[in-house]
Short mmCIF file of C-alpha atoms in Angstrom, two decimals:
data_model
loop_
_atom_site.label_atom_id
_atom_site.label_comp_id
_atom_site.label_asym_id
_atom_site.label_seq_id
_atom_site.Cartn_x
_atom_site.Cartn_y
_atom_site.Cartn_z
CA MET A 268 -1.23 -10.17 -36.96
CA SER A 269 -1.37 -10.75 -33.19
CA TYR A 270 0.93 -8.91 -30.81
CA PHE A 271 2.28 -12.34 -29.87
CA GLU A 272 3.95 -12.60 -33.28
CA LYS A 273 5.50 -9.16 -32.78
CA PHE A 274 6.77 -10.21 -29.34
CA LEU A 275 8.44 -13.29 -30.88
CA THR A 276 10.25 -11.06 -33.36
CA THR A 277 11.32 -8.50 -30.77
CA ASN A 278 12.43 -11.31 -28.48
CA GLN A 279 14.88 -12.60 -31.09
CA ALA A 280 16.76 -9.29 -30.89
CA TYR A 281 16.66 -9.46 -27.06
CA ALA A 282 18.00 -13.03 -27.05
CA ALA A 283 20.81 -12.07 -29.42
CA LEU A 284 22.06 -9.56 -26.83
CA HIS A 285 21.23 -11.83 -23.85
CA GLY A 286 23.89 -14.41 -24.72
CA THR A 287 23.99 -17.77 -22.94
CA ALA A 288 24.44 -17.78 -19.19
CA HIS A 289 22.97 -19.96 -16.48
CA LEU A 290 21.86 -18.08 -13.39
CA PRO A 291 20.78 -20.00 -10.26
CA LEU A 292 17.12 -20.91 -9.73
CA LYS A 293 17.20 -19.31 -6.26
CA PRO A 294 16.86 -15.51 -6.31
CA LYS A 295 20.02 -13.70 -5.22
CA THR A 296 18.38 -11.18 -2.87
CA GLN A 297 15.98 -13.73 -1.31
CA VAL A 298 13.14 -11.27 -1.92
CA ALA A 299 9.68 -11.79 -3.43
CA ILE A 300 7.82 -8.71 -4.71
CA VAL A 301 3.99 -8.90 -4.65
CA THR A 302 2.54 -6.32 -7.00
CA CYS A 303 -0.10 -5.43 -9.58
CA MET A 304 -0.34 -6.43 -13.26
CA ASP A 305 -0.53 -2.72 -14.24
CA SER A 306 1.16 -1.96 -17.57
CA ARG A 307 2.76 1.25 -16.29
CA LEU A 308 4.87 -0.46 -13.66
CA HIS A 309 8.04 -2.19 -14.85
CA VAL A 310 9.17 -3.75 -11.60
CA ALA A 311 12.79 -4.66 -12.38
CA PRO A 312 14.03 -1.22 -13.51
CA ALA A 313 11.86 0.62 -10.95
CA LEU A 314 13.49 -1.27 -8.06
CA GLY A 315 16.92 -1.74 -9.64
CA LEU A 316 16.63 -5.52 -10.00
CA ALA A 317 19.07 -7.39 -12.23
CA LEU A 318 18.25 -10.76 -13.82
CA GLY A 319 18.23 -13.39 -11.08
CA ASP A 320 17.66 -10.95 -8.20
CA ALA A 321 14.07 -11.44 -6.99
CA HIS A 322 10.78 -13.23 -7.56
CA ILE A 323 8.10 -10.97 -9.03
CA LEU A 324 4.45 -11.93 -8.39
CA ARG A 325 1.66 -9.96 -10.04
CA ASN A 326 -2.13 -10.12 -10.13
CA ALA A 327 -4.97 -7.61 -10.40
CA GLY A 328 -4.30 -5.14 -7.59
CA GLY A 329 -1.24 -6.92 -6.18
CA ARG A 330 -3.58 -8.57 -3.67
CA VAL A 331 -2.53 -11.37 -1.28
CA THR A 332 -4.86 -14.16 -2.46
CA GLU A 333 -4.67 -17.91 -1.83
CA ASP A 334 -2.77 -18.23 -5.10
CA MET A 335 -0.28 -15.56 -3.94
CA ILE A 336 0.23 -17.54 -0.72
CA ARG A 337 0.73 -20.74 -2.79
CA SER A 338 3.36 -18.92 -4.86
CA LEU A 339 5.07 -17.36 -1.82
CA VAL A 340 5.28 -20.71 -0.02
CA ILE A 341 6.98 -22.21 -3.10
CA SER A 342 9.22 -19.11 -3.32
CA GLN A 343 10.26 -19.47 0.32
CA GLN A 344 10.30 -23.22 0.90
CA GLN A 345 11.70 -24.32 -2.47
CA MET A 346 13.75 -21.30 -3.46
CA GLY A 347 14.84 -19.72 -0.21
CA THR A 348 13.27 -16.24 -0.22
CA ARG A 349 13.03 -14.59 3.24
CA GLU A 350 11.60 -11.13 2.52
CA ILE A 351 8.34 -9.92 0.93
CA VAL A 352 7.53 -6.48 -0.47
CA VAL A 353 3.83 -5.65 -1.07
CA LEU A 354 3.76 -2.94 -3.74
CA HIS A 355 0.45 -1.40 -4.81
CA HIS A 356 0.17 1.72 -6.98
CA THR A 357 -1.75 4.90 -7.71
CA ASP A 358 -4.54 4.99 -10.33
CA CYS A 359 -5.17 1.23 -10.00
CA GLY A 360 -7.78 -0.66 -12.03
CA ALA A 361 -8.90 -2.26 -8.76
CA GLN A 362 -10.15 1.20 -7.75
CA THR A 363 -12.47 1.48 -10.78
CA PHE A 364 -15.31 -0.86 -9.76
CA THR A 365 -17.36 -2.44 -6.97
CA ASN A 366 -18.05 -6.19 -6.82
CA GLU A 367 -21.78 -5.57 -7.35
CA ALA A 368 -21.40 -3.37 -10.44
CA PHE A 369 -18.73 -5.69 -11.86
CA ALA A 370 -20.96 -8.77 -11.40
CA ASP A 371 -23.79 -6.95 -13.22
CA HIS A 372 -21.39 -6.10 -16.05
CA ILE A 373 -20.16 -9.72 -16.32
CA GLN A 374 -23.75 -11.00 -16.35
CA GLN A 375 -24.59 -8.61 -19.18
CA GLU A 376 -21.39 -9.06 -21.25
CA LEU A 377 -20.69 -12.78 -20.75
CA GLY A 378 -23.95 -14.19 -19.39
CA VAL A 379 -22.10 -15.61 -16.39
CA ASP A 380 -23.30 -15.23 -12.81
CA VAL A 381 -20.38 -14.19 -10.57
CA ALA A 382 -22.54 -12.58 -7.88
CA GLY A 383 -20.96 -13.04 -4.46
CA GLN A 384 -17.42 -13.48 -5.85
CA ASP A 385 -14.88 -11.02 -4.45
CA PHE A 386 -12.82 -9.45 -7.26
CA LEU A 387 -10.80 -7.63 -4.56
CA PRO A 388 -11.41 -4.00 -5.49
CA PHE A 389 -10.25 -1.30 -3.07
CA THR A 390 -10.61 2.44 -2.59
CA ASP A 391 -7.64 3.49 -0.42
CA VAL A 392 -4.32 2.23 -1.76
CA GLU A 393 -2.42 2.61 1.52
CA GLU A 394 -5.15 0.64 3.31
CA SER A 395 -4.99 -2.12 0.69
CA VAL A 396 -1.22 -2.43 1.25
CA ARG A 397 -1.74 -2.61 5.02
CA ALA A 398 -4.54 -5.17 4.64
CA ASP A 399 -2.35 -7.41 2.47
CA MET A 400 0.66 -7.09 4.78
CA ALA A 401 -1.64 -8.13 7.65
CA ILE A 402 -2.79 -11.24 5.74
CA LEU A 403 0.85 -12.23 5.25
CA ARG A 404 1.72 -11.61 8.91
CA GLN A 405 -1.25 -13.71 10.04
CA SER A 406 -0.63 -16.61 7.67
CA ASP A 407 0.57 -19.87 9.24
CA LEU A 408 2.40 -20.55 5.99
CA ILE A 409 4.65 -17.47 6.21
CA PRO A 410 7.28 -17.81 8.98
CA ASP A 411 7.37 -15.03 11.59
CA ASP A 412 10.96 -14.06 10.80
CA VAL A 413 10.19 -13.19 7.16
CA ILE A 414 10.66 -9.43 6.63
CA ILE A 415 7.43 -7.89 5.28
CA SER A 416 7.40 -4.34 3.89
CA GLY A 417 4.85 -2.33 1.94
CA ALA A 418 4.86 0.61 -0.45
CA VAL A 419 2.83 2.53 -3.01
CA TYR A 420 4.24 3.18 -6.49
CA ASP A 421 3.20 6.38 -8.24
CA VAL A 422 2.62 5.49 -11.91
CA ASP A 423 2.97 9.15 -12.94
CA THR A 424 6.31 9.85 -11.26
CA GLY A 425 7.84 6.37 -10.89
CA LEU A 426 8.39 7.01 -7.18
CA MET A 427 7.83 4.36 -4.50
CA THR A 428 6.77 5.47 -1.00
CA GLU A 429 6.84 3.25 2.07
CA VAL A 430 3.57 2.33 3.81
CA ARG A 431 3.85 1.46 7.51
CA MET B 194 19.28 -3.52 6.43
CA SER B 195 16.47 -5.11 4.41
CA TYR B 196 16.56 -5.17 0.63
CA PHE B 197 13.39 -3.10 0.75
CA GLU B 198 15.42 -0.11 2.01
CA LYS B 199 17.87 -0.60 -0.85
CA PHE B 200 15.00 -0.72 -3.34
CA LEU B 201 13.65 2.60 -1.99
CA THR B 202 17.05 4.20 -2.55
CA THR B 203 17.50 2.75 -6.04
CA ASN B 204 13.95 3.77 -6.90
CA GLN B 205 14.72 7.43 -6.18
CA ALA B 206 17.29 7.39 -8.98
CA TYR B 207 14.78 5.65 -11.28
CA ALA B 208 12.07 8.21 -10.49
CA ALA B 209 14.47 11.08 -11.16
CA LEU B 210 14.90 9.81 -14.73
CA HIS B 211 11.22 8.77 -15.09
CA GLY B 212 9.91 12.33 -14.98
CA THR B 213 6.19 13.01 -14.66
CA ALA B 214 3.88 11.65 -17.32
CA HIS B 215 0.39 10.21 -17.14
CA LEU B 216 -0.12 7.12 -19.26
CA PRO B 217 -3.63 5.67 -19.70
CA LEU B 218 -4.91 2.95 -17.35
CA LYS B 219 -5.80 0.74 -20.34
CA PRO B 220 -2.82 -1.11 -21.84
CA LYS B 221 -1.89 0.09 -25.32
CA THR B 222 -1.49 -3.34 -26.95
CA GLN B 223 -4.59 -4.83 -25.28
CA VAL B 224 -2.46 -7.83 -24.27
CA ALA B 225 -2.15 -9.62 -20.91
CA ILE B 226 0.95 -11.80 -20.35
CA VAL B 227 0.52 -14.74 -17.93
CA THR B 228 3.90 -15.88 -16.70
CA CYS B 229 6.05 -17.15 -13.83
CA MET B 230 7.54 -15.23 -10.89
CA ASP B 231 11.03 -16.52 -11.83
CA SER B 232 13.80 -14.00 -11.12
CA ARG B 233 15.61 -14.69 -14.39
CA LEU B 234 12.76 -13.52 -16.60
CA HIS B 235 12.34 -9.77 -17.02
CA VAL B 236 9.18 -9.70 -19.08
CA ALA B 237 9.18 -6.13 -20.41
CA PRO B 238 12.64 -6.11 -22.04
CA ALA B 239 12.34 -9.77 -23.15
CA LEU B 240 9.18 -9.00 -25.16
CA GLY B 241 10.00 -5.41 -26.06
CA LEU B 242 7.26 -3.85 -23.92
CA ALA B 243 7.33 -0.12 -23.16
CA LEU B 244 5.64 1.38 -20.09
CA GLY B 245 1.89 1.25 -20.64
CA ASP B 246 1.95 -1.56 -23.22
CA ALA B 247 0.60 -4.70 -21.54
CA HIS B 248 -0.64 -6.26 -18.31
CA ILE B 249 1.88 -8.65 -16.75
CA LEU B 250 0.51 -11.38 -14.44
CA ARG B 251 2.89 -13.65 -12.57
CA ASN B 252 2.60 -16.49 -10.08
CA ALA B 253 4.55 -19.66 -9.29
CA GLY B 254 4.76 -21.47 -12.63
CA GLY B 255 2.68 -18.97 -14.60
CA ARG B 256 -0.31 -21.24 -13.99
CA VAL B 257 -3.90 -20.33 -14.88
CA THR B 258 -5.49 -20.44 -11.42
CA GLU B 259 -8.80 -18.98 -10.22
CA ASP B 260 -6.90 -15.86 -9.18
CA MET B 261 -5.40 -15.58 -12.68
CA ILE B 262 -8.90 -15.81 -14.14
CA ARG B 263 -10.07 -13.11 -11.68
CA SER B 264 -7.22 -10.89 -12.82
CA LEU B 265 -7.77 -11.59 -16.52
CA VAL B 266 -11.50 -10.83 -16.26
CA ILE B 267 -10.65 -7.46 -14.69
CA SER B 268 -7.97 -6.92 -17.35
CA GLN B 269 -10.43 -7.63 -20.15
CA GLN B 270 -13.72 -6.28 -18.83
CA GLN B 271 -12.42 -3.17 -17.05
CA MET B 272 -9.31 -2.38 -19.08
CA GLY B 273 -10.03 -3.70 -22.55
CA THR B 274 -7.39 -6.40 -23.15
CA ARG B 275 -8.26 -8.87 -25.93
CA GLU B 276 -5.20 -11.12 -26.19
CA ILE B 277 -3.47 -13.46 -23.71
CA VAL B 278 0.04 -14.91 -23.88
CA VAL B 279 0.83 -17.88 -21.59
CA LEU B 280 4.60 -17.87 -21.08
CA HIS B 281 6.27 -20.62 -19.06
CA HIS B 282 10.03 -21.18 -18.93
CA THR B 283 12.85 -23.71 -18.71
CA ASP B 284 14.38 -24.73 -15.35
CA CYS B 285 11.20 -23.76 -13.46
CA GLY B 286 10.83 -24.06 -9.69
CA ALA B 287 7.47 -25.76 -10.34
CA GLN B 288 9.48 -28.68 -11.78
CA THR B 289 11.43 -29.20 -8.54
CA PHE B 290 8.79 -30.89 -6.34
CA THR B 291 5.71 -33.09 -6.11
CA ASN B 292 2.65 -32.14 -4.09
CA GLU B 293 3.24 -35.05 -1.72
CA ALA B 294 6.89 -34.27 -0.99
CA PHE B 295 6.12 -30.56 -0.68
CA ALA B 296 3.29 -31.21 1.82
CA ASP B 297 5.68 -33.35 3.89
CA HIS B 298 8.24 -30.54 3.82
CA ILE B 299 5.65 -27.92 4.89
CA GLN B 300 4.46 -30.17 7.71
CA GLN B 301 8.04 -30.54 8.93
CA GLU B 302 9.15 -26.91 8.46
CA LEU B 303 5.99 -25.02 9.42
CA GLY B 304 3.85 -27.59 11.23
CA VAL B 305 0.98 -26.90 8.84
CA ASP B 306 -1.01 -29.65 7.13
CA VAL B 307 -1.41 -28.83 3.42
CA ALA B 308 -1.95 -32.43 2.30
CA GLY B 309 -4.34 -32.55 -0.64
CA GLN B 310 -3.62 -28.99 -1.77
CA ASP B 311 -2.40 -28.69 -5.35
CA PHE B 312 0.68 -26.45 -5.56
CA LEU B 313 0.56 -26.89 -9.36
CA PRO B 314 3.94 -28.48 -10.06
CA PHE B 315 4.61 -29.82 -13.56
CA THR B 316 7.20 -31.91 -15.34
CA ASP B 317 6.86 -31.04 -19.06
CA VAL B 318 6.91 -27.28 -19.68
CA GLU B 319 5.28 -27.46 -23.12
CA GLU B 320 2.47 -29.57 -21.68
CA SER B 321 1.94 -27.08 -18.85
CA VAL B 322 1.59 -24.25 -21.39
CA ARG B 323 -0.94 -26.31 -23.39
CA ALA B 324 -2.87 -27.24 -20.24
CA ASP B 325 -3.14 -23.58 -19.19
CA MET B 326 -4.13 -22.43 -22.70
CA ALA B 327 -6.86 -25.09 -22.61
CA ILE B 328 -8.17 -23.80 -19.26
CA LEU B 329 -8.42 -20.31 -20.76
CA ARG B 330 -10.16 -21.57 -23.90
CA GLN B 331 -12.69 -23.51 -21.83
CA SER B 332 -13.45 -20.71 -19.38
CA ASP B 333 -16.89 -19.12 -19.62
CA LEU B 334 -15.29 -15.91 -18.38
CA ILE B 335 -12.88 -15.55 -21.32
CA PRO B 336 -14.71 -14.62 -24.56
CA ASP B 337 -14.15 -16.93 -27.56
CA ASP B 338 -12.69 -14.16 -29.73
CA VAL B 339 -9.79 -13.46 -27.33
CA ILE B 340 -6.49 -14.46 -29.00
CA ILE B 341 -4.66 -17.03 -26.84
CA SER B 342 -1.01 -17.92 -27.56
CA GLY B 343 1.62 -19.87 -25.66
CA ALA B 344 5.39 -20.01 -25.48
CA VAL B 345 8.35 -21.26 -23.48
CA TYR B 346 11.11 -18.83 -22.43
CA ASP B 347 14.63 -20.22 -22.13
CA VAL B 348 16.18 -18.61 -19.04
CA ASP B 349 19.71 -19.43 -20.26
CA THR B 350 19.40 -17.88 -23.74
CA GLY B 351 16.56 -15.37 -23.32
CA LEU B 352 14.79 -16.92 -26.32
CA MET B 353 11.03 -17.45 -26.46
CA THR B 354 9.65 -20.36 -28.54
CA GLU B 355 6.01 -20.74 -29.51
CA VAL B 356 4.02 -23.70 -28.18
CA ARG B 357 1.05 -24.81 -30.31
#
């Protein structure tokens, strides 16, 4: 049995409590959170978000990639968000490898050559937040009046600390 | 006052209840969920996920982009996930525009030419799930024995329905 089947069963209980209600497509707080896929970070409860409050964007590392920019432009231009929070975290999987070692591993495991591809690892989590905030600030596609903040989430304590 | 400052305050209350506990970096269920940034979908409660259970990846539409593949390869090869769920949803922002109209809007609002760029809109949500499952199945970077499932989440009822 796959976990997917378990999720479908659990979801039926969730839907029974959810009831039927139509919330607007546009997020109430006009905020988009850019963060990591990590399993130990549940964004909505950690930030106090209710259903309908904010867009939540997640990839490996919470990095500002071209696809993140695509998503943020849609978030802002189609759905009215005006603030971005870049939230990275302690003990991140993106801190566990280098591009070179990872490419060797992929070659060995999958027989695929990904040499030269940047998988966006980092070593210093505050620096990675600052680097991604800088990409957003420099992007022509993100208006200058959008509020951009950054923070690090501690997966052991649940505490979020601002990065300036 | 930005919402970010409010999130920091709310997060202090969350962290006080969180306590200190170190969960493993590798997700317990070995599942990665690929879904949309939509504010009305809170993935963890909707699927019954506890902290530490599964990777959650989110972009505009929940589309399988190159950055999603990057993230999934890290999820699988560095952190041991072996199952992927593609979860799109009703009333999606990706159903509200065409690439052409969106490029015109960006040109007008931001003065940036994005003509020719695919922002990955879709019309039929079941078809978009199938298209993204197909991209995963065809990718050299996703092993053939990875379990791939798809579903649509109804943002009005909270119910998730399998797509085959």
